[in-house]
Amino acid sequence: MPPIVTPPEIERRHKVHESDNGSGRRPPTDKRTGGNGEGDSDNWNDRPQGRRGPRERLSQVRMGVFFGLFAVLMFFIAIVSAFFVTRASGHFDAYSKYVNEWLPTTIPSILWLNTAVLILSSASAEMARRSMFREEDVMDEWIGLSRRTSQRATAWLTLTLALGALFLAGQWVAWDQLAAQHVFFKSNPSSHFFYLITVAHAVHLFVGVGALIAALIGLRRSHQIASRQIFVDATVWYWHAMGLLWLFLFALLEFGQ
Amino acid sequence: MHLTQAIVTGQSFWHLPVDASRHGPALDAHLLLNLWIALSLLALAHLILLAGLAFRRRASRPVHTLLLEYIPLAALTLLFAFLAARAQQLWAAQRYTGASPAAMQVEVTGMQFAWYFRYPGADAAFGETRPSLVAPGEGNPLGLDQTDRHSGDDLVTSQLVLPAGREVDLALRSQDVIHGFAVPEMRLKQNAVPGQTAHIHFTPTQPGSYAILCTQLCGLGHYRMQATMQVLPPAEFDAWLQAQEAAASKRGQP
Amino acid sequence: MKRQSQNLRVSLLRWAWLGSLLLLGIAAQSFGQGCSQCLDNTRATPPAVQAAYRKAIYLLGGTGAALFVAGTLLIRRER
Amino acid sequence: MNVSPATSVALAPHSRWTHHRTVGFGYLAISAVAVGVGTVLSLLMRLHLSWPAWSLPLHGPILPEEYLGLVTMHGTLMLFFVLTVAPQSGFGNLILPAQIGARHMAFPRLNAASMWLTGLALLVLLTAFFVPGGSPISGWTAYPPLSATALAGPGQGEGMDVWLAAIALFSVASTLGAINTLTTIVKLRGEGMSWPRLPLTVWGWFTAALLSVLAFSVLLAALAMLFCDRHLQSSFFVPGGDLVNGVLLQHRGDGSPLLWLHLFWFFGHPEVYIAILPGMGLTSMVLANFAHRRVFAYRLMIATTLLIGLLGILVWGHHMFVAGLNPFAGSAFALSSMAIALPASAKVLSWLATIWRSRPQLTTPMLFALGFVSLFITGGLTGPILAQPILDEYLHNTFFVVAHFHLIMAMAGVFGLFCATYYWFPLLFGKMLSERLGKLHFWGTILGAYATFLPMHLTGLAGEPRQYAQLTGVPGPAGQLLQTTLPLQNHITYGALFLACAQLPFFLNLVLTLRSRLRASQNPWSATTMEWAPQAADELATHRDPCHYAEDGVLFLGQWEPDATSELPPE
């Protein structure tokens, strides 16, 4: 940094303050309202790309989340392909008979309940997401008439968080039940995979829970409704993906063994 | 005859070792063809590169994409397709089918850091091995189960001795980690993976002793995990086998 | 004249893509043959394991390639 | 850090720590440490091979397990922390935003976090030298069961655990970095920067980032499973009844080491392209820049970059032809591997056509780009040979393979890095590296590279396996076989020493230039891509494809020049 900051630079730095999404304090809706003392024109295409619309920052974060989900999907696909191979693998015993040690792990029935809880949590997360984008309320909140959107989203997200925690607790119960039946990680190739898949998914869900908490804090703390929208939107997309992924993994564990 | 052929094809230029197996000459021919093609393409490309740089007068930018890009590309496609097809033929001939039923059976076991070879003996069947019985100190490095009726006449050696001119079916196994079974003179390589048996078959043609190398990093003794493959004329091989079996049965019943 | 060469170039590019897809297709076919006649290397591997490997290879390669293509197609929406 | 006024504006929106240039220099610092250590390790290996009795000062003679530790750490450092980090993350962060007309990366905090995570991974990896048992000995590929149990050898205990932790951290960091790169390229391109106008460098970064996202998570999954095998007695990769070092492993089930090979190489092969694609892109742009021409068949270059990426995902089996892979699968992977030769050849043809009779300026960056082309051709031509399973049966794991990947990946990658350094130095530091020292550096390096790696083809063809800790004192025919290659091996060692010494002019150059007061002009290479634009990113718009030069090669039009009336006549 040069030691002396010249006046034009101060001005410039002010203009691109961190919390500025580049939209020049326009309402974070898709409607191109224009005017608003910006002077020049309604033509948002004159602006450099990346700062073009009010939702530009949102769509950036969304894209980042989607590419991240590519990686998560490949992670689980790798485990699932190992699952197929190990399920079929065995060895030849002393009588040259092919022995496969794979004993399907009985899936605790509480997982059905957990799955239902996770689906519900996804639904409530979606409610939170939608409530962040209802146009009239967003305008109200942007003008400063109310914080209805954020309040509503906070309620829904809290519900999601509770349901998510319930799901994780349910998973814990499932592991407990299996342990009571003396089925541990080490017991069998099939139980390796049961634990690996459920634990890996739970870790990803923990990240989701962290994101939910961060979003809840963000909803309270953040001054910009656009930022609040981003917190909620990114978290909810991630949460949906984990829900979908769980449906796939659960189906695999329940019917694929 | 052999020498002239070797000079023509460049066996010594490329430092290839002696070729002593039946499938070797075809493999060598294909390898040398590939090497010469690669070398000439290398020279050609560098010539074009240097010539393009050396011209002192700037020419107008070449425009004929078709001529400059797609025609050489088509030629290269044909070339690579031809090489791939030829390689697939050789690969299929060697690997797609099994050894003939008359092939001699030998089992090869790799372990840190030695190779052991097992001949099935007169009953033409290998006895059972169990990891729990492995005791190199007591002369049972493979864990041969002596209660199995097939194991009595099994012959375990630390040198692979083979008759010239007869097809051999090697069953590769490993006791601990992945090892690589390679005999450069036989143009042969296959990993021995623990938990599975890999079969390779080949026919040695020239008597001599050849190096068996480990070609898959297997631990600190990887560099000294070698054995010798001794290829003998058939008559000498029979004599060797009988002598070994006699010695083994003497050891078996003191 | 220029447009013609442009068209030619585009169609040749398309052929190049088709050609590479064809090569991949041949590759996929030889997966599909299974290993009924293959006695040697895999003689000790039961067909179920071979099938499992095949499935796993398809799954891994297929998902990877599909995501790669999806990634490149996705960006076409972003002008 | 010396920041020019133009960049301080770009610094404004984010703190100094999350600024993309800081992050980029951080990445370069990480790989500088890694390349230093990795080079020393490789020289130690060469010295030990030529003079086995030589004892390392303060240490003593190099034991076989220590040699394999050198092999493992050299491979891991170079492949992960140099060839992945420097071109993709280092120069990616330094140049990418400016080249697409953006002011910053999409997620600056995430970006900084992944840089620090990479640094942490390097630190963790380097501790492997000091844990009991020393560094792991199973190579950068870490094939189980050798890597699955501490019984398999020294270094496979704590050393291997440290390795796993380091690579897991690295995988997470690279994935995050790649997400950032992808989002930046897709979302932050400046006004007028449409897809076909993107410089090929950006296409290289894009494809490599997409591959990173797909490949590193598979590696992470494999590492997690290997960790379970090591510490939780599972058997993903360990077969039943495995007897290691006289101990019967108590794992449940029948895993297969082949499964690790599949998962590892599903990552490992794309990794090779991650290392080289940015270099390919940069070479294309630099060749065109100094030939004062447009890149020949620009769209085809974009298509081949993507095609190489796509095919790169589907060819991993060619590392496993003799590893117990089904021979039919071998055929399939052989065909898809041969298919990659075509887009690669198309790239070479396009490079040759670009410089054909262009009377280029032979500046140092241009020389390194030409060196890249030469090494790419030389190393690339052995690729189709190794892609044929029947020939791989002879050449697999011999020095032929070592020669192949060192030429096409390591040396070409390093030439790409030097090209980037010389080319972008004026942009990054406002000073020009000395051309005279630069040329000396280039000639020394290319001579050294060829002197070191060409003879390896011959020792490989003679049948000499790689990763042998000692070539002398081996009894029997094997000893004779190794003996025949010794003269060539000594030659290789001298070549390697020469190659290392050839880097001295580079360091001299860096020091002298950074200390001099001479400022470079704003666009010393007459480059046309956006990073050389004189304006700040805020006022920039892209108006045309890169590399617009007049027929005589004197006049040029940058992508940023708005003047449409003085448009150069089409070439």
PDB file of N, CA and C in Angstrom, chain B residues 14-17 30 34 38 42 46 49 52 55-56 58-61 69 87-88 91 94-96 112 175-176 189-191 211 214-217 219-220 222 226 228, chain D residues 64 68 137 143 145 152 154 242-243 291-294 296 322 324 327-328 331 346 355 357-359 374 378 388 390 393-394 396-397 461-462 467-468 474 478 551 571:
ATOM      1  N   TRP B  14      18.733 -49.406 -29.828  1.00  0.00           N
ATOM      2  CA  TRP B  14      17.789 -49.060 -28.779  1.00  0.00           C
ATOM      3  C   TRP B  14      18.076 -49.787 -27.471  1.00  0.00           C
ATOM      4  N   HIS B  15      19.193 -50.484 -27.399  1.00  0.00           N
ATOM      5  CA  HIS B  15      19.597 -51.138 -26.145  1.00  0.00           C
ATOM      6  C   HIS B  15      18.662 -52.240 -25.702  1.00  0.00           C
ATOM      7  N   LEU B  16      17.931 -52.854 -26.626  1.00  0.00           N
ATOM      8  CA  LEU B  16      17.023 -53.922 -26.209  1.00  0.00           C
ATOM      9  C   LEU B  16      17.830 -55.156 -25.836  1.00  0.00           C
ATOM     10  N   PRO B  17      17.457 -55.844 -24.767  1.00  0.00           N
ATOM     11  CA  PRO B  17      18.159 -57.084 -24.418  1.00  0.00           C
ATOM     12  C   PRO B  17      17.776 -58.213 -25.364  1.00  0.00           C
ATOM     13  N   HIS B  30       7.121 -54.686 -33.362  1.00  0.00           N
ATOM     14  CA  HIS B  30       6.160 -53.603 -33.181  1.00  0.00           C
ATOM     15  C   HIS B  30       6.766 -52.456 -32.368  1.00  0.00           C
ATOM     16  N   ASN B  34       7.416 -48.669 -33.641  1.00  0.00           N
ATOM     17  CA  ASN B  34       6.952 -47.506 -32.886  1.00  0.00           C
ATOM     18  C   ASN B  34       8.080 -46.536 -32.596  1.00  0.00           C
ATOM     19  N   ALA B  38       8.366 -42.799 -33.873  1.00  0.00           N
ATOM     20  CA  ALA B  38       8.435 -41.692 -32.918  1.00  0.00           C
ATOM     21  C   ALA B  38       9.669 -40.840 -33.186  1.00  0.00           C
ATOM     22  N   LEU B  42       9.632 -37.022 -34.345  1.00  0.00           N
ATOM     23  CA  LEU B  42      10.344 -36.065 -33.499  1.00  0.00           C
ATOM     24  C   LEU B  42      11.260 -35.198 -34.341  1.00  0.00           C
ATOM     25  N   HIS B  46      10.777 -31.164 -35.184  1.00  0.00           N
ATOM     26  CA  HIS B  46      11.803 -30.187 -34.834  1.00  0.00           C
ATOM     27  C   HIS B  46      12.359 -29.495 -36.072  1.00  0.00           C
ATOM     28  N   LEU B  49       9.931 -26.904 -36.943  1.00  0.00           N
ATOM     29  CA  LEU B  49      10.043 -25.832 -35.950  1.00  0.00           C
ATOM     30  C   LEU B  49      11.235 -24.929 -36.273  1.00  0.00           C
ATOM     31  N   GLY B  52      10.896 -23.097 -39.607  1.00  0.00           N
ATOM     32  CA  GLY B  52       9.964 -21.982 -39.466  1.00  0.00           C
ATOM     33  C   GLY B  52      10.616 -20.784 -38.800  1.00  0.00           C
ATOM     34  N   PHE B  55      13.693 -18.995 -41.359  1.00  0.00           N
ATOM     35  CA  PHE B  55      13.417 -18.133 -42.504  1.00  0.00           C
ATOM     36  C   PHE B  55      13.551 -16.681 -42.112  1.00  0.00           C
ATOM     37  N   ARG B  56      14.316 -15.952 -42.893  1.00  0.00           N
ATOM     38  CA  ARG B  56      14.574 -14.573 -42.510  1.00  0.00           C
ATOM     39  C   ARG B  56      13.466 -13.641 -42.999  1.00  0.00           C
ATOM     40  N   ARG B  58       9.667 -12.633 -43.434  1.00  0.00           N
ATOM     41  CA  ARG B  58       8.382 -12.947 -42.838  1.00  0.00           C
ATOM     42  C   ARG B  58       7.372 -13.246 -43.939  1.00  0.00           C
ATOM     43  N   ALA B  59       6.730 -14.383 -43.850  1.00  0.00           N
ATOM     44  CA  ALA B  59       5.722 -14.738 -44.826  1.00  0.00           C
ATOM     45  C   ALA B  59       4.374 -14.315 -44.281  1.00  0.00           C
ATOM     46  N   SER B  60       3.410 -14.177 -45.169  1.00  0.00           N
ATOM     47  CA  SER B  60       2.078 -13.866 -44.670  1.00  0.00           C
ATOM     48  C   SER B  60       1.570 -15.096 -43.947  1.00  0.00           C
ATOM     49  N   ARG B  61       0.664 -14.838 -43.058  1.00  0.00           N
ATOM     50  CA  ARG B  61       0.205 -15.876 -42.147  1.00  0.00           C
ATOM     51  C   ARG B  61      -0.479 -16.993 -42.929  1.00  0.00           C
ATOM     52  N   GLU B  69      -3.662 -28.145 -40.885  1.00  0.00           N
ATOM     53  CA  GLU B  69      -4.078 -28.733 -39.625  1.00  0.00           C
ATOM     54  C   GLU B  69      -4.746 -30.085 -39.857  1.00  0.00           C
ATOM     55  N   ALA B  87      -1.267 -53.211 -32.196  1.00  0.00           N
ATOM     56  CA  ALA B  87      -0.983 -53.520 -30.791  1.00  0.00           C
ATOM     57  C   ALA B  87      -2.109 -54.348 -30.187  1.00  0.00           C
ATOM     58  N   GLN B  88      -3.334 -54.025 -30.589  1.00  0.00           N
ATOM     59  CA  GLN B  88      -4.459 -54.790 -30.045  1.00  0.00           C
ATOM     60  C   GLN B  88      -4.401 -56.242 -30.496  1.00  0.00           C
ATOM     61  N   TRP B  91      -1.812 -57.907 -28.375  1.00  0.00           N
ATOM     62  CA  TRP B  91      -2.323 -57.985 -27.013  1.00  0.00           C
ATOM     63  C   TRP B  91      -3.376 -59.091 -26.912  1.00  0.00           C
ATOM     64  N   GLN B  94      -1.972 -62.513 -27.008  1.00  0.00           N
ATOM     65  CA  GLN B  94      -1.300 -62.940 -25.799  1.00  0.00           C
ATOM     66  C   GLN B  94      -2.232 -63.054 -24.603  1.00  0.00           C
ATOM     67  N   ARG B  95      -3.164 -62.144 -24.483  1.00  0.00           N
ATOM     68  CA  ARG B  95      -3.891 -62.048 -23.221  1.00  0.00           C
ATOM     69  C   ARG B  95      -5.359 -62.463 -23.274  1.00  0.00           C
ATOM     70  N   TYR B  96      -5.971 -62.420 -24.459  1.00  0.00           N
ATOM     71  CA  TYR B  96      -7.402 -62.696 -24.480  1.00  0.00           C
ATOM     72  C   TYR B  96      -7.691 -64.177 -24.260  1.00  0.00           C
ATOM     73  N   GLN B 112       7.883 -60.061   0.349  1.00  0.00           N
ATOM     74  CA  GLN B 112       8.988 -59.151   0.663  1.00  0.00           C
ATOM     75  C   GLN B 112      10.192 -59.978   1.110  1.00  0.00           C
ATOM     76  N   GLN B 175       2.041 -62.715  -1.423  1.00  0.00           N
ATOM     77  CA  GLN B 175       1.660 -63.023  -0.049  1.00  0.00           C
ATOM     78  C   GLN B 175       1.336 -61.753   0.746  1.00  0.00           C
ATOM     79  N   ASP B 176       2.021 -60.651   0.412  1.00  0.00           N
ATOM     80  CA  ASP B 176       1.870 -59.469   1.258  1.00  0.00           C
ATOM     81  C   ASP B 176       1.440 -58.226   0.486  1.00  0.00           C
ATOM     82  N   LYS B 189       5.682 -59.009 -18.352  1.00  0.00           N
ATOM     83  CA  LYS B 189       5.524 -58.272 -17.095  1.00  0.00           C
ATOM     84  C   LYS B 189       4.085 -58.397 -16.633  1.00  0.00           C
ATOM     85  N   GLN B 190       3.928 -58.687 -15.373  1.00  0.00           N
ATOM     86  CA  GLN B 190       2.582 -58.731 -14.814  1.00  0.00           C
ATOM     87  C   GLN B 190       2.712 -58.550 -13.308  1.00  0.00           C
ATOM     88  N   ASN B 191       1.830 -57.744 -12.743  1.00  0.00           N
ATOM     89  CA  ASN B 191       1.888 -57.554 -11.301  1.00  0.00           C
ATOM     90  C   ASN B 191       1.289 -58.758 -10.583  1.00  0.00           C
ATOM     91  N   ALA B 211      17.160 -62.636 -15.950  1.00  0.00           N
ATOM     92  CA  ALA B 211      16.835 -61.972 -14.685  1.00  0.00           C
ATOM     93  C   ALA B 211      15.329 -61.867 -14.503  1.00  0.00           C
ATOM     94  N   CYS B 214      11.715 -57.444  -9.795  1.00  0.00           N
ATOM     95  CA  CYS B 214      10.464 -56.927  -9.246  1.00  0.00           C
ATOM     96  C   CYS B 214      10.281 -55.524  -9.805  1.00  0.00           C
ATOM     97  N   THR B 215       9.129 -55.261 -10.405  1.00  0.00           N
ATOM     98  CA  THR B 215       8.927 -53.957 -11.028  1.00  0.00           C
ATOM     99  C   THR B 215       7.800 -53.177 -10.384  1.00  0.00           C
ATOM    100  N   GLN B 216       7.406 -53.564  -9.183  1.00  0.00           N
ATOM    101  CA  GLN B 216       6.432 -52.724  -8.499  1.00  0.00           C
ATOM    102  C   GLN B 216       6.979 -52.458  -7.107  1.00  0.00           C
ATOM    103  N   LEU B 217       7.116 -51.180  -6.785  1.00  0.00           N
ATOM    104  CA  LEU B 217       7.683 -50.784  -5.502  1.00  0.00           C
ATOM    105  C   LEU B 217       7.023 -51.566  -4.361  1.00  0.00           C
ATOM    106  N   GLY B 219       8.685 -52.094  -1.065  1.00  0.00           N
ATOM    107  CA  GLY B 219       9.275 -51.911   0.260  1.00  0.00           C
ATOM    108  C   GLY B 219      10.764 -51.683   0.147  1.00  0.00           C
ATOM    109  N   LEU B 220      11.419 -51.652   1.289  1.00  0.00           N
ATOM    110  CA  LEU B 220      12.817 -51.215   1.282  1.00  0.00           C
ATOM    111  C   LEU B 220      13.733 -52.164   0.525  1.00  0.00           C
ATOM    112  N   HIS B 222      13.031 -53.630  -2.282  1.00  0.00           N
ATOM    113  CA  HIS B 222      12.555 -53.730  -3.673  1.00  0.00           C
ATOM    114  C   HIS B 222      13.699 -53.970  -4.659  1.00  0.00           C
ATOM    115  N   GLN B 226      15.120 -60.181  -6.529  1.00  0.00           N
ATOM    116  CA  GLN B 226      15.323 -60.763  -7.851  1.00  0.00           C
ATOM    117  C   GLN B 226      15.405 -62.271  -7.765  1.00  0.00           C
ATOM    118  N   THR B 228      16.338 -65.818 -10.643  1.00  0.00           N
ATOM    119  CA  THR B 228      16.881 -66.164 -11.944  1.00  0.00           C
ATOM    120  C   THR B 228      15.944 -67.126 -12.651  1.00  0.00           C
TER     121      THR B 228
ATOM    122  N   PRO D  64      18.451 -48.001   1.867  1.00  0.00           N
ATOM    123  CA  PRO D  64      17.404 -48.230   0.867  1.00  0.00           C
ATOM    124  C   PRO D  64      16.067 -47.589   1.246  1.00  0.00           C
ATOM    125  N   LEU D  68      13.912 -44.705  -0.787  1.00  0.00           N
ATOM    126  CA  LEU D  68      12.510 -44.740  -1.184  1.00  0.00           C
ATOM    127  C   LEU D  68      11.733 -43.579  -0.561  1.00  0.00           C
ATOM    128  N   ILE D 137       7.536 -44.782   2.230  1.00  0.00           N
ATOM    129  CA  ILE D 137       8.372 -45.365   1.175  1.00  0.00           C
ATOM    130  C   ILE D 137       7.545 -45.932   0.034  1.00  0.00           C
ATOM    131  N   TYR D 143       0.507 -47.365  -3.257  1.00  0.00           N
ATOM    132  CA  TYR D 143      -0.290 -48.569  -3.492  1.00  0.00           C
ATOM    133  C   TYR D 143      -0.415 -49.374  -2.202  1.00  0.00           C
ATOM    134  N   PRO D 145      -1.251 -53.090  -0.418  1.00  0.00           N
ATOM    135  CA  PRO D 145      -1.190 -53.073   1.044  1.00  0.00           C
ATOM    136  C   PRO D 145       0.093 -52.429   1.603  1.00  0.00           C
ATOM    137  N   ALA D 152       4.478 -52.933   6.876  1.00  0.00           N
ATOM    138  CA  ALA D 152       5.056 -53.161   5.554  1.00  0.00           C
ATOM    139  C   ALA D 152       6.446 -52.573   5.399  1.00  0.00           C
ATOM    140  N   PRO D 154       9.622 -49.485   7.185  1.00  0.00           N
ATOM    141  CA  PRO D 154       9.844 -48.235   7.911  1.00  0.00           C
ATOM    142  C   PRO D 154       9.201 -47.089   7.143  1.00  0.00           C
ATOM    143  N   ASP D 242      -3.936 -61.587   4.288  1.00  0.00           N
ATOM    144  CA  ASP D 242      -2.692 -60.967   3.843  1.00  0.00           C
ATOM    145  C   ASP D 242      -1.651 -61.086   4.947  1.00  0.00           C
ATOM    146  N   LEU D 243      -0.485 -61.599   4.563  1.00  0.00           N
ATOM    147  CA  LEU D 243       0.556 -61.869   5.546  1.00  0.00           C
ATOM    148  C   LEU D 243       1.696 -60.889   5.308  1.00  0.00           C
ATOM    149  N   ALA D 291       5.354 -14.088 -32.200  1.00  0.00           N
ATOM    150  CA  ALA D 291       5.335 -14.256 -33.648  1.00  0.00           C
ATOM    151  C   ALA D 291       4.525 -13.131 -34.283  1.00  0.00           C
ATOM    152  N   HIS D 292       3.889 -12.312 -33.446  1.00  0.00           N
ATOM    153  CA  HIS D 292       3.022 -11.237 -33.923  1.00  0.00           C
ATOM    154  C   HIS D 292       2.000 -11.738 -34.920  1.00  0.00           C
ATOM    155  N   ARG D 293       1.295 -12.736 -34.472  1.00  0.00           N
ATOM    156  CA  ARG D 293       0.245 -13.318 -35.303  1.00  0.00           C
ATOM    157  C   ARG D 293      -0.852 -13.793 -34.397  1.00  0.00           C
ATOM    158  N   ARG D 294      -1.982 -14.120 -34.992  1.00  0.00           N
ATOM    159  CA  ARG D 294      -3.011 -14.755 -34.196  1.00  0.00           C
ATOM    160  C   ARG D 294      -2.666 -16.238 -34.036  1.00  0.00           C
ATOM    161  N   PHE D 296      -2.947 -19.898 -34.559  1.00  0.00           N
ATOM    162  CA  PHE D 296      -3.512 -20.624 -35.694  1.00  0.00           C
ATOM    163  C   PHE D 296      -4.653 -21.517 -35.207  1.00  0.00           C
ATOM    164  N   VAL D 322      -0.767 -53.845 -16.713  1.00  0.00           N
ATOM    165  CA  VAL D 322      -0.200 -55.083 -16.187  1.00  0.00           C
ATOM    166  C   VAL D 322      -0.434 -55.200 -14.693  1.00  0.00           C
ATOM    167  N   GLY D 324      -3.158 -56.236 -13.223  1.00  0.00           N
ATOM    168  CA  GLY D 324      -4.230 -57.149 -12.875  1.00  0.00           C
ATOM    169  C   GLY D 324      -5.568 -56.698 -13.415  1.00  0.00           C
ATOM    170  N   PRO D 327      -7.980 -57.841 -19.291  1.00  0.00           N
ATOM    171  CA  PRO D 327      -7.354 -57.456 -20.561  1.00  0.00           C
ATOM    172  C   PRO D 327      -8.303 -56.745 -21.526  1.00  0.00           C
ATOM    173  N   PHE D 328      -9.593 -57.031 -21.424  1.00  0.00           N
ATOM    174  CA  PHE D 328     -10.542 -56.314 -22.281  1.00  0.00           C
ATOM    175  C   PHE D 328     -10.616 -54.855 -21.875  1.00  0.00           C
ATOM    176  N   SER D 331      -7.784 -53.082 -23.309  1.00  0.00           N
ATOM    177  CA  SER D 331      -7.980 -52.653 -24.694  1.00  0.00           C
ATOM    178  C   SER D 331      -8.784 -51.369 -24.758  1.00  0.00           C
ATOM    179  N   ALA D 346      -3.031 -32.016 -32.653  1.00  0.00           N
ATOM    180  CA  ALA D 346      -3.631 -30.814 -33.239  1.00  0.00           C
ATOM    181  C   ALA D 346      -3.008 -29.572 -32.604  1.00  0.00           C
ATOM    182  N   ILE D 355       4.043 -20.255 -35.661  1.00  0.00           N
ATOM    183  CA  ILE D 355       5.351 -19.598 -35.758  1.00  0.00           C
ATOM    184  C   ILE D 355       5.997 -19.765 -37.126  1.00  0.00           C
ATOM    185  N   ARG D 357       7.533 -19.288 -40.345  1.00  0.00           N
ATOM    186  CA  ARG D 357       7.990 -18.120 -41.112  1.00  0.00           C
ATOM    187  C   ARG D 357       7.424 -16.809 -40.585  1.00  0.00           C
ATOM    188  N   SER D 358       7.366 -16.682 -39.264  1.00  0.00           N
ATOM    189  CA  SER D 358       6.832 -15.451 -38.711  1.00  0.00           C
ATOM    190  C   SER D 358       7.957 -14.509 -38.289  1.00  0.00           C
ATOM    191  N   ARG D 359       9.178 -14.984 -38.353  1.00  0.00           N
ATOM    192  CA  ARG D 359      10.347 -14.242 -37.879  1.00  0.00           C
ATOM    193  C   ARG D 359      10.090 -13.677 -36.478  1.00  0.00           C
ATOM    194  N   SER D 374       9.061 -28.073 -27.814  1.00  0.00           N
ATOM    195  CA  SER D 374      10.015 -29.149 -28.104  1.00  0.00           C
ATOM    196  C   SER D 374       9.857 -30.290 -27.118  1.00  0.00           C
ATOM    197  N   THR D 378       8.725 -34.159 -27.736  1.00  0.00           N
ATOM    198  CA  THR D 378       9.599 -35.278 -27.392  1.00  0.00           C
ATOM    199  C   THR D 378       8.952 -36.194 -26.365  1.00  0.00           C
ATOM    200  N   GLN D 388      -0.034 -48.430 -25.683  1.00  0.00           N
ATOM    201  CA  GLN D 388      -0.332 -49.731 -26.281  1.00  0.00           C
ATOM    202  C   GLN D 388       0.006 -50.808 -25.248  1.00  0.00           C
ATOM    203  N   ILE D 390       0.446 -53.891 -25.200  1.00  0.00           N
ATOM    204  CA  ILE D 390       1.453 -54.927 -25.461  1.00  0.00           C
ATOM    205  C   ILE D 390       2.853 -54.353 -25.276  1.00  0.00           C
ATOM    206  N   GLU D 393       3.556 -53.677 -21.598  1.00  0.00           N
ATOM    207  CA  GLU D 393       3.944 -54.899 -20.905  1.00  0.00           C
ATOM    208  C   GLU D 393       5.459 -54.983 -20.774  1.00  0.00           C
ATOM    209  N   TYR D 394       6.169 -54.452 -21.757  1.00  0.00           N
ATOM    210  CA  TYR D 394       7.621 -54.452 -21.656  1.00  0.00           C
ATOM    211  C   TYR D 394       8.131 -53.216 -20.918  1.00  0.00           C
ATOM    212  N   HIS D 396       6.444 -50.952 -18.862  1.00  0.00           N
ATOM    213  CA  HIS D 396       5.828 -50.488 -17.629  1.00  0.00           C
ATOM    214  C   HIS D 396       6.835 -50.432 -16.485  1.00  0.00           C
ATOM    215  N   ASN D 397       6.788 -49.321 -15.737  1.00  0.00           N
ATOM    216  CA  ASN D 397       7.653 -49.146 -14.568  1.00  0.00           C
ATOM    217  C   ASN D 397       9.149 -49.281 -14.863  1.00  0.00           C
ATOM    218  N   LEU D 461      14.578 -49.016 -22.084  1.00  0.00           N
ATOM    219  CA  LEU D 461      14.460 -50.042 -23.125  1.00  0.00           C
ATOM    220  C   LEU D 461      15.355 -51.238 -22.816  1.00  0.00           C
ATOM    221  N   ALA D 462      16.435 -50.987 -22.089  1.00  0.00           N
ATOM    222  CA  ALA D 462      17.280 -52.114 -21.682  1.00  0.00           C
ATOM    223  C   ALA D 462      16.627 -52.923 -20.575  1.00  0.00           C
ATOM    224  N   GLN D 467      12.741 -46.908  -9.414  1.00  0.00           N
ATOM    225  CA  GLN D 467      12.627 -46.979  -7.959  1.00  0.00           C
ATOM    226  C   GLN D 467      13.533 -48.032  -7.317  1.00  0.00           C
ATOM    227  N   TYR D 468      14.659 -48.338  -7.977  1.00  0.00           N
ATOM    228  CA  TYR D 468      15.622 -49.227  -7.346  1.00  0.00           C
ATOM    229  C   TYR D 468      16.594 -48.388  -6.531  1.00  0.00           C
ATOM    230  N   VAL D 474      24.183 -56.277  -6.988  1.00  0.00           N
ATOM    231  CA  VAL D 474      23.077 -57.222  -7.105  1.00  0.00           C
ATOM    232  C   VAL D 474      23.605 -58.477  -7.789  1.00  0.00           C
ATOM    233  N   ALA D 478      20.310 -60.498 -12.950  1.00  0.00           N
ATOM    234  CA  ALA D 478      19.732 -59.179 -12.697  1.00  0.00           C
ATOM    235  C   ALA D 478      20.840 -58.150 -12.496  1.00  0.00           C
ATOM    236  N   GLU D 551      -0.247  -7.125 -40.595  1.00  0.00           N
ATOM    237  CA  GLU D 551       0.446  -8.077 -41.454  1.00  0.00           C
ATOM    238  C   GLU D 551       1.963  -8.034 -41.267  1.00  0.00           C
ATOM    239  N   GLU D 571      -5.883 -10.334 -41.414  1.00  0.00           N
ATOM    240  CA  GLU D 571      -4.675 -10.986 -41.926  1.00  0.00           C
ATOM    241  C   GLU D 571      -5.033 -12.008 -42.964  1.00  0.00           C
TER     242      GLU D 571
END
